[in-house]
Short mmCIF file of C-alpha atoms in Angstrom, two decimals:
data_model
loop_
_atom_site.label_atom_id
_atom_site.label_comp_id
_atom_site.label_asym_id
_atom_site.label_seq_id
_atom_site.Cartn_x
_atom_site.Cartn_y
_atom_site.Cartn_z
CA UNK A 1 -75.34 94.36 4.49
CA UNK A 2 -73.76 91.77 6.75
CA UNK A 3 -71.61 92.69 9.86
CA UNK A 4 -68.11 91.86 8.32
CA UNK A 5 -69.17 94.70 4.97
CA UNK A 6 -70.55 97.04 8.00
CA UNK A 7 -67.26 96.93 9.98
CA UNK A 8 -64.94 96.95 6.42
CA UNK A 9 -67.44 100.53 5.28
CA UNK A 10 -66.85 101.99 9.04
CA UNK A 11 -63.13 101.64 9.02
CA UNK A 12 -62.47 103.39 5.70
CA UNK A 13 -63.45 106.44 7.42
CA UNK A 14 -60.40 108.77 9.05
CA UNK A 15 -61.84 109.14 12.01
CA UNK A 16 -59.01 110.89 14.16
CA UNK A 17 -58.59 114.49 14.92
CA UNK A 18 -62.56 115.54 15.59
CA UNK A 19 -63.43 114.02 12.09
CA UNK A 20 -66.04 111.96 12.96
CA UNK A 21 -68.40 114.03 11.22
CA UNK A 22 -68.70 111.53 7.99
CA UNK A 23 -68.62 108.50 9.72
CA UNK A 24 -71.58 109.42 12.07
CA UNK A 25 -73.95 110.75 8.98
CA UNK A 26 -73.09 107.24 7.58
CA UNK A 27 -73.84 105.43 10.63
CA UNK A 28 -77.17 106.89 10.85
CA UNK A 29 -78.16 106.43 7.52
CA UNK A 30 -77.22 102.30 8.22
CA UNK A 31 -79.38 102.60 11.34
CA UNK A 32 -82.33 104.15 9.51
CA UNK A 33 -82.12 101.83 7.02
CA UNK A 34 -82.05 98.57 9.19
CA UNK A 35 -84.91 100.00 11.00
CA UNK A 36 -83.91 101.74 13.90
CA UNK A 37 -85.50 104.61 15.34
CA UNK A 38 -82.44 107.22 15.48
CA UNK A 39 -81.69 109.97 17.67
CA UNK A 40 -78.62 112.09 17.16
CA UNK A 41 -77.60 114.60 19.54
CA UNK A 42 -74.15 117.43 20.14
CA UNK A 43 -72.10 118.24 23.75
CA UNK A 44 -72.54 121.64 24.98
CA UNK A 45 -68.89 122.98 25.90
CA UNK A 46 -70.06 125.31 28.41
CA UNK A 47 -71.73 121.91 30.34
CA UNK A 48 -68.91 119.84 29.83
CA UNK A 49 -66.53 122.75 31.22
CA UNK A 50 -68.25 121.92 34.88
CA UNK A 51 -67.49 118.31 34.51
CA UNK A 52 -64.34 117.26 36.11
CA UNK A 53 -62.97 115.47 33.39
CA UNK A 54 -62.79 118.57 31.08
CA UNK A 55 -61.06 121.75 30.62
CA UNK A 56 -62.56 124.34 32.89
CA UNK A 57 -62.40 126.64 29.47
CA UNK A 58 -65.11 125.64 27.30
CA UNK A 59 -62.93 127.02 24.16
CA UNK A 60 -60.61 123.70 24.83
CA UNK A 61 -63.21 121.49 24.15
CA UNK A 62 -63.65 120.72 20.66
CA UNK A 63 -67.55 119.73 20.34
CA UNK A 64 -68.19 121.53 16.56
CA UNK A 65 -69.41 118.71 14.00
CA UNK A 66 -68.91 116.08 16.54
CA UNK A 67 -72.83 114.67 16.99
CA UNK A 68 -73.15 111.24 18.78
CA UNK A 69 -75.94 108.91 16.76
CA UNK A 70 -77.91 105.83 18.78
CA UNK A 71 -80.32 103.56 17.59
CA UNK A 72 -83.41 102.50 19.37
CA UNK A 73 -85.67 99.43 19.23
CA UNK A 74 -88.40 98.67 20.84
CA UNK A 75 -90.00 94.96 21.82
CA UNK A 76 -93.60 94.49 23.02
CA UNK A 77 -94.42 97.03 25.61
CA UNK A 78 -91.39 98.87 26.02
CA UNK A 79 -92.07 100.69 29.13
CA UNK A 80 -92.83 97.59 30.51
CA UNK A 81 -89.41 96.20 30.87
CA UNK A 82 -86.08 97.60 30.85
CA UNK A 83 -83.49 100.12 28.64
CA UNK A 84 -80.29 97.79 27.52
CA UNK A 85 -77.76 100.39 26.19
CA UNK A 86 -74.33 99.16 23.63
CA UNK A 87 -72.44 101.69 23.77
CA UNK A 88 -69.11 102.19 21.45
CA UNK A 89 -67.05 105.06 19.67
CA UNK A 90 -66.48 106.26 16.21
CA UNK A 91 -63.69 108.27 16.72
CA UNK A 92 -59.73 106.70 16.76
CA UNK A 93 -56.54 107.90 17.59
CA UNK A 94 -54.28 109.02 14.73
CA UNK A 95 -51.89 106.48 12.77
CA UNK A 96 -48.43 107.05 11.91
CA UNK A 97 -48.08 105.70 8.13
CA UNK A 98 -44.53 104.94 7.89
CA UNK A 99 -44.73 102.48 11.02
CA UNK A 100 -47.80 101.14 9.33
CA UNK A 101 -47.20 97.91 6.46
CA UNK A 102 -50.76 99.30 4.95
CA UNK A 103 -52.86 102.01 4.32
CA UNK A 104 -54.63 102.33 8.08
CA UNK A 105 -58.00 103.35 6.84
CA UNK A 106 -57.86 100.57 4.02
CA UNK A 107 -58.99 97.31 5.53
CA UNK A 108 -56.70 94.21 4.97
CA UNK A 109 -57.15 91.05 5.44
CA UNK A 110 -54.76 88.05 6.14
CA UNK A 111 -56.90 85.03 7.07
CA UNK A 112 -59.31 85.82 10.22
CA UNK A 113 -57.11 88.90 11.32
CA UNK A 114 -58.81 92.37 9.98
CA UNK A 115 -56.63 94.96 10.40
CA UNK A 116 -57.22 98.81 10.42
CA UNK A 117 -56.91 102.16 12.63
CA UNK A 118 -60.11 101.48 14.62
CA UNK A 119 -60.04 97.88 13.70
CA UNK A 120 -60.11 96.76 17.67
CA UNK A 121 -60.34 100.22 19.35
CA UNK A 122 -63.10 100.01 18.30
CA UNK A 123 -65.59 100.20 15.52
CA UNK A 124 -65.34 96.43 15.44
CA UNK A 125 -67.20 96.47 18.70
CA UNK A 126 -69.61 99.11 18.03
CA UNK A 127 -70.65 97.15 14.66
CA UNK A 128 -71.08 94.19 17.00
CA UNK A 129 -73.34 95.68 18.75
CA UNK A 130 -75.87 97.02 15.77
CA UNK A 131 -75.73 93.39 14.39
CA UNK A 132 -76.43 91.94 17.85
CA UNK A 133 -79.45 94.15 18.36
CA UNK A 134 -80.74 93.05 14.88
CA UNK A 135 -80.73 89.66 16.30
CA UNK A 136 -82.81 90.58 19.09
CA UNK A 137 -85.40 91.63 16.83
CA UNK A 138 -85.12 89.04 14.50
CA UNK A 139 -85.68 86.38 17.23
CA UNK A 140 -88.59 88.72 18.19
CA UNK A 141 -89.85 88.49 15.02
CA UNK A 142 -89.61 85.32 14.25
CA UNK A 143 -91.49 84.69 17.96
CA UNK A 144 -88.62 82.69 18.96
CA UNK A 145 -89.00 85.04 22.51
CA UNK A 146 -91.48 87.70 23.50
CA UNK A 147 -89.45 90.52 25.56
CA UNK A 148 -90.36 94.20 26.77
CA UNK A 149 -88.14 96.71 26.96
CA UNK A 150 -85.68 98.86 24.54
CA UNK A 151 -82.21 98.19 23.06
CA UNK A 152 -80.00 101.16 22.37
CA UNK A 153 -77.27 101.18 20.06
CA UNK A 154 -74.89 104.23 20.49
CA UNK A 155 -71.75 105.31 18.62
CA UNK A 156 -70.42 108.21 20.42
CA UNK A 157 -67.73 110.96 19.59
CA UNK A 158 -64.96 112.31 21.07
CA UNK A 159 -64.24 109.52 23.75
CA UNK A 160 -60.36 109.28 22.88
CA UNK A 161 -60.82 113.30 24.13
CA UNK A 162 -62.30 112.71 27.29
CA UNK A 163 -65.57 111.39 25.94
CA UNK A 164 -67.18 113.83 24.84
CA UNK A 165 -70.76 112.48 23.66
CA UNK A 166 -71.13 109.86 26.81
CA UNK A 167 -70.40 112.68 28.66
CA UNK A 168 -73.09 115.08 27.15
CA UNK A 169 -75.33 111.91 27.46
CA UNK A 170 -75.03 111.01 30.86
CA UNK A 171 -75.12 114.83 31.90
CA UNK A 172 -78.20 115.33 29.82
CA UNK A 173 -80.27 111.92 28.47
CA UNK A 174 -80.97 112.47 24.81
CA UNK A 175 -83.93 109.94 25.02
CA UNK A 176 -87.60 110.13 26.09
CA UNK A 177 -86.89 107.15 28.49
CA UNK A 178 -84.63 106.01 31.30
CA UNK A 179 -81.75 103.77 30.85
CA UNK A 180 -81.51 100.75 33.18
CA UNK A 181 -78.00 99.43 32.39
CA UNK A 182 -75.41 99.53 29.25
CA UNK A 183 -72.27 97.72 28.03
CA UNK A 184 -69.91 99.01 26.28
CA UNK A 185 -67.66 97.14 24.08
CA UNK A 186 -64.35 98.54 24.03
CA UNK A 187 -61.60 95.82 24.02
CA UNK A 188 -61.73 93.28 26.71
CA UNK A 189 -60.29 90.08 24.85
CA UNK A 190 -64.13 88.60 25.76
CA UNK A 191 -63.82 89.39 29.49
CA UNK A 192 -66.09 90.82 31.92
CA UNK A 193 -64.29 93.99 33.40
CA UNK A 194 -66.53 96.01 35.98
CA UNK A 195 -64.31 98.02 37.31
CA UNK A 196 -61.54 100.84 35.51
CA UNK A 197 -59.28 103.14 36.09
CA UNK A 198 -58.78 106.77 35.89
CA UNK A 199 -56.06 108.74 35.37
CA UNK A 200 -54.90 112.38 36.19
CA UNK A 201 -52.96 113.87 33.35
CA UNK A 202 -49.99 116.58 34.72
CA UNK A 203 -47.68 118.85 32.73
CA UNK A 204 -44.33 119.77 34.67
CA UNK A 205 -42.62 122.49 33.38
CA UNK A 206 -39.03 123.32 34.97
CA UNK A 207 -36.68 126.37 34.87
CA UNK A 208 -32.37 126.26 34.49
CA UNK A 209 -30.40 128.81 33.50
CA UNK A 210 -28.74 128.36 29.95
CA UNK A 211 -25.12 128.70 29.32
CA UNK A 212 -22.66 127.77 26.57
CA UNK A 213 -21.54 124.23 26.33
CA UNK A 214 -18.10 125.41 26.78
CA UNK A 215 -18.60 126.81 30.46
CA UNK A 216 -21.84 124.65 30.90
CA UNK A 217 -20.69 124.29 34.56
CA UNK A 218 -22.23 128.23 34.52
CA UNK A 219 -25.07 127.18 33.78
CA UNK A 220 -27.93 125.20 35.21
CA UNK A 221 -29.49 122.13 32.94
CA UNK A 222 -32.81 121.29 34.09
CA UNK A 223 -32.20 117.44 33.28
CA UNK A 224 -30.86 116.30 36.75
CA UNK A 225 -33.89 118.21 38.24
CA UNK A 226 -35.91 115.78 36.45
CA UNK A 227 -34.27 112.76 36.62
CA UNK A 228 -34.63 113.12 40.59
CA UNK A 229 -38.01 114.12 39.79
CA UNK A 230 -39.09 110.98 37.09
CA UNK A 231 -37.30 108.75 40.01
CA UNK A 232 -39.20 110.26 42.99
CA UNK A 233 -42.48 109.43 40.92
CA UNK A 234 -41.36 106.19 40.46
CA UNK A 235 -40.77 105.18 43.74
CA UNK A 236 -44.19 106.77 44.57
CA UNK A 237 -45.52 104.57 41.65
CA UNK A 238 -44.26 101.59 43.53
CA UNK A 239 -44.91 102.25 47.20
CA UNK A 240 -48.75 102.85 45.61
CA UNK A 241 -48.38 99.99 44.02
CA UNK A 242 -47.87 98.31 47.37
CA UNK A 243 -50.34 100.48 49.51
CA UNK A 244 -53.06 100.50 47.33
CA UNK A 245 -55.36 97.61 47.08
CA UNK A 246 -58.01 96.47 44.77
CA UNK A 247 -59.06 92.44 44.72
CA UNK A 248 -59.56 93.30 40.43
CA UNK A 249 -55.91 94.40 40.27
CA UNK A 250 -53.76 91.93 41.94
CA UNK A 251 -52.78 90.38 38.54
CA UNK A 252 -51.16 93.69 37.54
CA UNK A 253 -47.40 93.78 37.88
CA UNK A 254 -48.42 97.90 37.79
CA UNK A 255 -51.76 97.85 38.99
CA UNK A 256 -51.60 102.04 39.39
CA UNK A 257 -48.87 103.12 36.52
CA UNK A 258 -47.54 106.28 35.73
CA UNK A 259 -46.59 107.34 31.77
CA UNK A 260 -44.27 110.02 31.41
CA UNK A 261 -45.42 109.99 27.62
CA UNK A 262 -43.44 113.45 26.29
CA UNK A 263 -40.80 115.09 27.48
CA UNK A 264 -39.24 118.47 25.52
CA UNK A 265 -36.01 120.05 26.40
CA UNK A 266 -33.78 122.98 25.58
CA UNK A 267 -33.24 124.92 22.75
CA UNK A 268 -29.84 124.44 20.92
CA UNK A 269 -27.28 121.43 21.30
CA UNK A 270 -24.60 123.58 22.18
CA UNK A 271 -26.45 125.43 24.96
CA UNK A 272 -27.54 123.99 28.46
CA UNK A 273 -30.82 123.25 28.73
CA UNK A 274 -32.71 125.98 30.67
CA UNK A 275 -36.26 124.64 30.13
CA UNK A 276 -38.26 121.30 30.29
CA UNK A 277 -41.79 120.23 29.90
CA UNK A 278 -42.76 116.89 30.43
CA UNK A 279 -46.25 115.70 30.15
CA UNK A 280 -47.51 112.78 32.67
CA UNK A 281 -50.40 110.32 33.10
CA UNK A 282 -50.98 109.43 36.58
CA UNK A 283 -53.17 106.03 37.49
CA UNK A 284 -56.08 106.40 40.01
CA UNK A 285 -57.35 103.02 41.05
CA UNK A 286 -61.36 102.36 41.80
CA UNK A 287 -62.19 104.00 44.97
CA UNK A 288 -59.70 106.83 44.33
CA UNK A 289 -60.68 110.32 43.59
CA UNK A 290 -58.16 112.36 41.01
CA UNK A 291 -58.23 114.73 43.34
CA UNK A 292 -56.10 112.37 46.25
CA UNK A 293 -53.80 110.82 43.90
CA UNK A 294 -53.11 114.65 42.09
CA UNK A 295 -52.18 115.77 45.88
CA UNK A 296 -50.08 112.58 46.50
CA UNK A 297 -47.99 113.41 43.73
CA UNK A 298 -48.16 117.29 44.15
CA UNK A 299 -46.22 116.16 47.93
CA UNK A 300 -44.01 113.85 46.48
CA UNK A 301 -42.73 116.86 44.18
CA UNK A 302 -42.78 119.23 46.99
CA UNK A 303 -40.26 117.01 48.97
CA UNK A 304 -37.74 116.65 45.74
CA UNK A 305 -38.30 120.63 45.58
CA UNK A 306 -37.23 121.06 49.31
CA UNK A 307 -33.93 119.38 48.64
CA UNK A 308 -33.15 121.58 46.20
CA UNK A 309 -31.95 125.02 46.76
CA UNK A 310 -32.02 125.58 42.64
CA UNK A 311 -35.83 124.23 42.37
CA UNK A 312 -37.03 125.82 46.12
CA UNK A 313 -35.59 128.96 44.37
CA UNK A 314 -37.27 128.47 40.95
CA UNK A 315 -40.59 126.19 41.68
CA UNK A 316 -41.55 123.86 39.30
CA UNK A 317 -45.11 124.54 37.73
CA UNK A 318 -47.14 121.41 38.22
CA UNK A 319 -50.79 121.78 36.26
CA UNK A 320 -53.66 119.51 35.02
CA UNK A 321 -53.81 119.56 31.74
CA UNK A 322 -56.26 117.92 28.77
CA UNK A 323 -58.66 115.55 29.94
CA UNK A 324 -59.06 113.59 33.62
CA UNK A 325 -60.14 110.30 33.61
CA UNK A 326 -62.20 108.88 37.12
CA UNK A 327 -62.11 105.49 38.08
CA UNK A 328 -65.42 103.32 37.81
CA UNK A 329 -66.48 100.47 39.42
CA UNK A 330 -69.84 98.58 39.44
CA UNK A 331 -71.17 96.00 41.82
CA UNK A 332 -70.03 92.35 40.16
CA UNK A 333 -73.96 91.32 41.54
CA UNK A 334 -75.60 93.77 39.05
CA UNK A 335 -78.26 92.25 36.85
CA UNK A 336 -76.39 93.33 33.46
CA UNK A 337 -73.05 91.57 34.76
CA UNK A 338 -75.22 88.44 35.98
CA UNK A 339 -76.76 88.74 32.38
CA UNK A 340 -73.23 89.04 30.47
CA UNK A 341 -71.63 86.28 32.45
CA UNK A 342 -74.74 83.82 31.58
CA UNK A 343 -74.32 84.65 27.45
CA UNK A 344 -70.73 84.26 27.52
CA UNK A 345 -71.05 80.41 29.40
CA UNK A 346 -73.33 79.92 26.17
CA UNK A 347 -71.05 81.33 23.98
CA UNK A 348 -68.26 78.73 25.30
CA UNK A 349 -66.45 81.63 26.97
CA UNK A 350 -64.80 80.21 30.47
CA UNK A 351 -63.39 82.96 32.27
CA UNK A 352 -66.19 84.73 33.17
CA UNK A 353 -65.05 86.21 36.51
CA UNK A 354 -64.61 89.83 36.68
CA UNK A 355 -61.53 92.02 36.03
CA UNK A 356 -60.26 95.13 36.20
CA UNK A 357 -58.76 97.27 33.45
CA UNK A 358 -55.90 99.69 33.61
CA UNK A 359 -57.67 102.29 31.31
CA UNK A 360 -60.51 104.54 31.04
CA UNK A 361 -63.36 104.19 29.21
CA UNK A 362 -66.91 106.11 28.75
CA UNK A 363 -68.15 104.13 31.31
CA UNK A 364 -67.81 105.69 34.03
CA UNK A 365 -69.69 108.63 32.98
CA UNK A 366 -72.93 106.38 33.14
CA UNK A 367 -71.92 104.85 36.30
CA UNK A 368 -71.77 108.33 37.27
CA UNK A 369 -75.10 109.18 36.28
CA UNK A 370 -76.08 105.77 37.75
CA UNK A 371 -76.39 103.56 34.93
CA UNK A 372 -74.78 100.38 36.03
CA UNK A 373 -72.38 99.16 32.85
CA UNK A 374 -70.09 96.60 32.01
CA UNK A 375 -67.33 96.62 29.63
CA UNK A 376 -66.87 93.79 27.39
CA UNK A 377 -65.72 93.47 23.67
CA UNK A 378 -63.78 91.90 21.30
CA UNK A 379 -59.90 92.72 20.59
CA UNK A 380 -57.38 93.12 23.30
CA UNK A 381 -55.97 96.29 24.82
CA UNK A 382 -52.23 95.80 23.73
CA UNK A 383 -53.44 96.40 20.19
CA UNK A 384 -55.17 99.41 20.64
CA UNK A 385 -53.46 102.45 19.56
CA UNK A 386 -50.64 100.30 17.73
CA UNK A 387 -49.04 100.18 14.07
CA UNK A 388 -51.10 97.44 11.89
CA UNK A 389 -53.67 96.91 14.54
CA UNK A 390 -54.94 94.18 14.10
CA UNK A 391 -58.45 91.79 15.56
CA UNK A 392 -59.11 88.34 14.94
CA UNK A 393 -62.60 88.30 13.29
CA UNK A 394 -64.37 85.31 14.98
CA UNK A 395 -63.58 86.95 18.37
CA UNK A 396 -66.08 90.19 16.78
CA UNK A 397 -68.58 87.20 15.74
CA UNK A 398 -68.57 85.85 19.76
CA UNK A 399 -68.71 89.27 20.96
CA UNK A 400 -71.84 89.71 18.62
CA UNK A 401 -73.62 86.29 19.97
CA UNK A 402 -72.26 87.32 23.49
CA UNK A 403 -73.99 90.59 23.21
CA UNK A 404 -77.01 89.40 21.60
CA UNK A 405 -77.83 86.59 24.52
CA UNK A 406 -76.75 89.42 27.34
CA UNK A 407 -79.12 91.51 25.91
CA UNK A 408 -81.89 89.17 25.85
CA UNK A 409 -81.36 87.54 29.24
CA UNK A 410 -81.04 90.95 30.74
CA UNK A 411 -84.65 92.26 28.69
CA UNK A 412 -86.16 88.66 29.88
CA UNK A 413 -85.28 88.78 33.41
CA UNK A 414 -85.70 92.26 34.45
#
C-alpha cells in the first residue's frame, strides 16, 4: 500500500461526532501490518476533568470508543538515542453536504488537488507521517544510516474536542519509554510554527422582558444589550491587539481575535426578544494564561453592565463553556526545530523561520508535559473546516520527505 491508497482508505471513514472508532481499528491493523509495534490506549474522564482544558464534569467528556493508536519503531539500540514522536488526528469536524460539490467522505480528485472532510485537517498529515517513518527504516535497512533511538507514529482522538487522547497521553505516557521531542503535522502550508494560541470559549446569556410587537416599546429586547456588548469586545479585541505583543504575531492583522460564532434570540417574530445566548471564542496569545484574558473580558462586560440600569438590574451570566485551549510556545533553539528547519532547506523549502499560528493544536499538551514539539504539515489553515476542502498532493509528498529527514537528523544528532 503506497501513501496516496493509505490517505484515499483513511478519508472514506466519517470520522466526526466521536466516530473514530472504525478508523482507529483500521489504522492499527495498517500499522501491524507494515511492521510497527502498536500500542493503543483510552482517556480517563475523571483525569481529564482536572485538566484545565476540560469540563470540570467528567459526564461532558465523551471518551467511550474513542482509543488513540501509535506505532513504534525501533533503530539499533533504542535507549541509546532519542524518542521522535509524529503526532496527528483521526477525528474531523462534521461536513455540511449541500455546501459540499461531492460526497465529503468520497475522495475526488482533480489533478494534484485531493479533496475530502479530513483531506488537510488532517489525515493527510498523519499518513505522512507513517510513510515517513517507513522511510526511516528502510534507509536503516538498507544501511544507508545507522541511528539509535525510537520513532512514534500517533493518530489520536478527540483533538477537534479539546484533544482528548494527547491529553490522556501527556497526563499519563502510554509507552515504556520517555519521549524526547514530537511534531505534529496539522496544517502549516510547510512552515515551522513553534508557538500557538489558545483560546477561552464563553457563553453569554442575557435577560429582556418580552412584549407584543405592537407595544414593543413595553418591553425590553435584549439585542441593544448586545450590540453594546459585541462592540465593547471589539474594542477590547483591538486595544489587545495593540497592547499585546508577540515577535511570531506581528504579521497578523488580528493577532488575538475574538469569534462570536452563534448567537440565538427570542422566541416568536411578533414578540420582543426577552432572551439571548451567544457563544464566544476568545484568543489568548503565548505567554497568556486563559485565566487573565477570561478576567479581561469578564471587566470589560462588567463596565457595559454598570452603564446599564436594565443589565446592573438583570446581570448577564458569563460562563466557560466546552473546551479551553492554552497557548504553547517552544524555544525556536530546540534540537527538533534545528532538526525540522535543516530537512526542509533539503527539501527546497525557503522560509524556514518560525511562525506563530492563530489556533490550537495538541501540542501544547506535550509542551505541557515537557515534550518540546513543533508543528509542521502539509495543507493550509484556511481550508480546514471548509466545504470541498481541498490539499494539493505534492505538498503531502514534501511534508513526507520533510518529516522523514527531520526525523533522521534529529535521531542522528541527539
Amino acid at each position: 500500500m503506497n501513501l496516496r491508497t493509505f490517505t484515499e482508505e483513511f478519508l472514506r471513514f466519517d470520522t466526526t461526532d466521536c466516530r473514530e472508532a472504525a478508523a482507529q481499528s483500521w489504522f492499527r491493523e495498517r500499522l501491524d501490518e507494515f511492521g510497527f509495534e502498536t500500542v493503543e490506549w483510552h482517556a480517563d474522564a475523571d483525569r481529564l476533568a482536572e485538566h484545565p482544558s476540560f469540563p470540570d464534569d467528567p459526564d461532558d467528556i465523551v471518551v467511550a470508543d474513542r482509543p488513540s493508536v501509535a506505532g513504534v519503531l525501533e533503530f539499533g539500540n533504542p535507549d541509546a538515542g532519542p524518542t521522535l514522536v509524529l503526532n496527528g488526528h483521526s477525528d474531523v469536524v462534521p461536513a455540511e453536504d449541500e455546501l459540499w460539490d461531492s460526497d465529503p467522505f468520497e475522495p475526488t480528485w482533480n489533478g494534484d488537488d485531493l479533496t475530502a472532510r479530513g483531506a488537510v485537517d488532517m489525515k493527510s498529515g498523519v499518513a505522512a507521517c507513517v510513510f515517513a517513518a517507513l522511510d526511516v527504516r528502510d534507509a536503516v535497512e538498507n544501511e544507508e544510516l545507522e541511528l539509535d533511538g525510537r520513532i512514534v507514529v500517533e493518530s489520536v482522538t478527540g483533538e477537534e474536542d479539546g484533544g482528548i487522547g494527547a491529553a490522556a497521553a501527556a497526563l499519563d505516557n502510554p509507552y515504556p519509554f520517555d519521549r524526547d521531542a514530537a511534531i505534529v503535522a496539522e496544517p502549516t502550508d510547510l512552515t515551522v510554527v513553534t508557538a500557538t494560541e489558545g483560546t477561552v470559549m464563553k457563553r453569554l446569556h442575557l435577560t429582556g422582558r418580552s412584549a407584543h410587537a405592537a407595544t414593543r416599546w413595553v418591553g425590553e429586547s435584549v439585542l441593544p444589550h448586545f450590540e453594546r456588548i459585541r462592540h465593547a469586545f471589539e474594542e477590547l479585541e483591538a486595544e489587545r491587539g495593540e497592547r499585546v505583543h508577540h515577535p511570531l504575531y506581528e504579521e497578523f492583522p488580528v493577532p488575538w481575535p475574538i469569534c462570536i460564532g452563534r448567537v440565538e434570540a427570542g422566541s416568536w417574530s411578533s414578540t420582543v426578544p426577552a432572551s439571548l445566548t451567544a457563544e464566544i471564542r476568545i484568543g489568548v496569545a503565548p505567554g497568556e494564561t486563559v485565566d487573565e484574558v477570561e478576567e479581561e473580558y469578564e471587566a470589560r462586560l462588567a463596565e457595559v453592565v454598570a452603564e446599564s440600569e436594565w443589565l446592573t438590574e438583570h446581570p448577564p451570566e458569563f460562563e466557560r463553556f466546552t473546551i479551553q485551549f492554552e497557548s504553547a510556545e517552544i524555544d525556536a533553539d530546540e534540537p527538533v526545530v534545528a532538526a525540522l528547519q535543516a530537512a526542509m532547506g533539503d527539501a527546497g523549502l525557503a522560509d524556514t523561520e518560525a511562525r506563530g499560528a492563530t489556533y490550537g493544536a495538541d501540542s501544547r499538551h506535550y509542551v505541557e508535559a515537557g515534550i518540546p514539539t513543533v508543528v509542521f504539515g502539509p495543507g493550509t489553515i484556511e481550508q480546514a473546516h471548509f466545504p470541498n476542502e481541498t490539499i494539493h498532493w505534492p505538498d503531502v509528498e514534501t511534508a513526507r520527505a520533510t518529516i522523514a529527514t527531520a526525523a533522521r537528523r534529529y535521531l542522528a544528532e541527539n
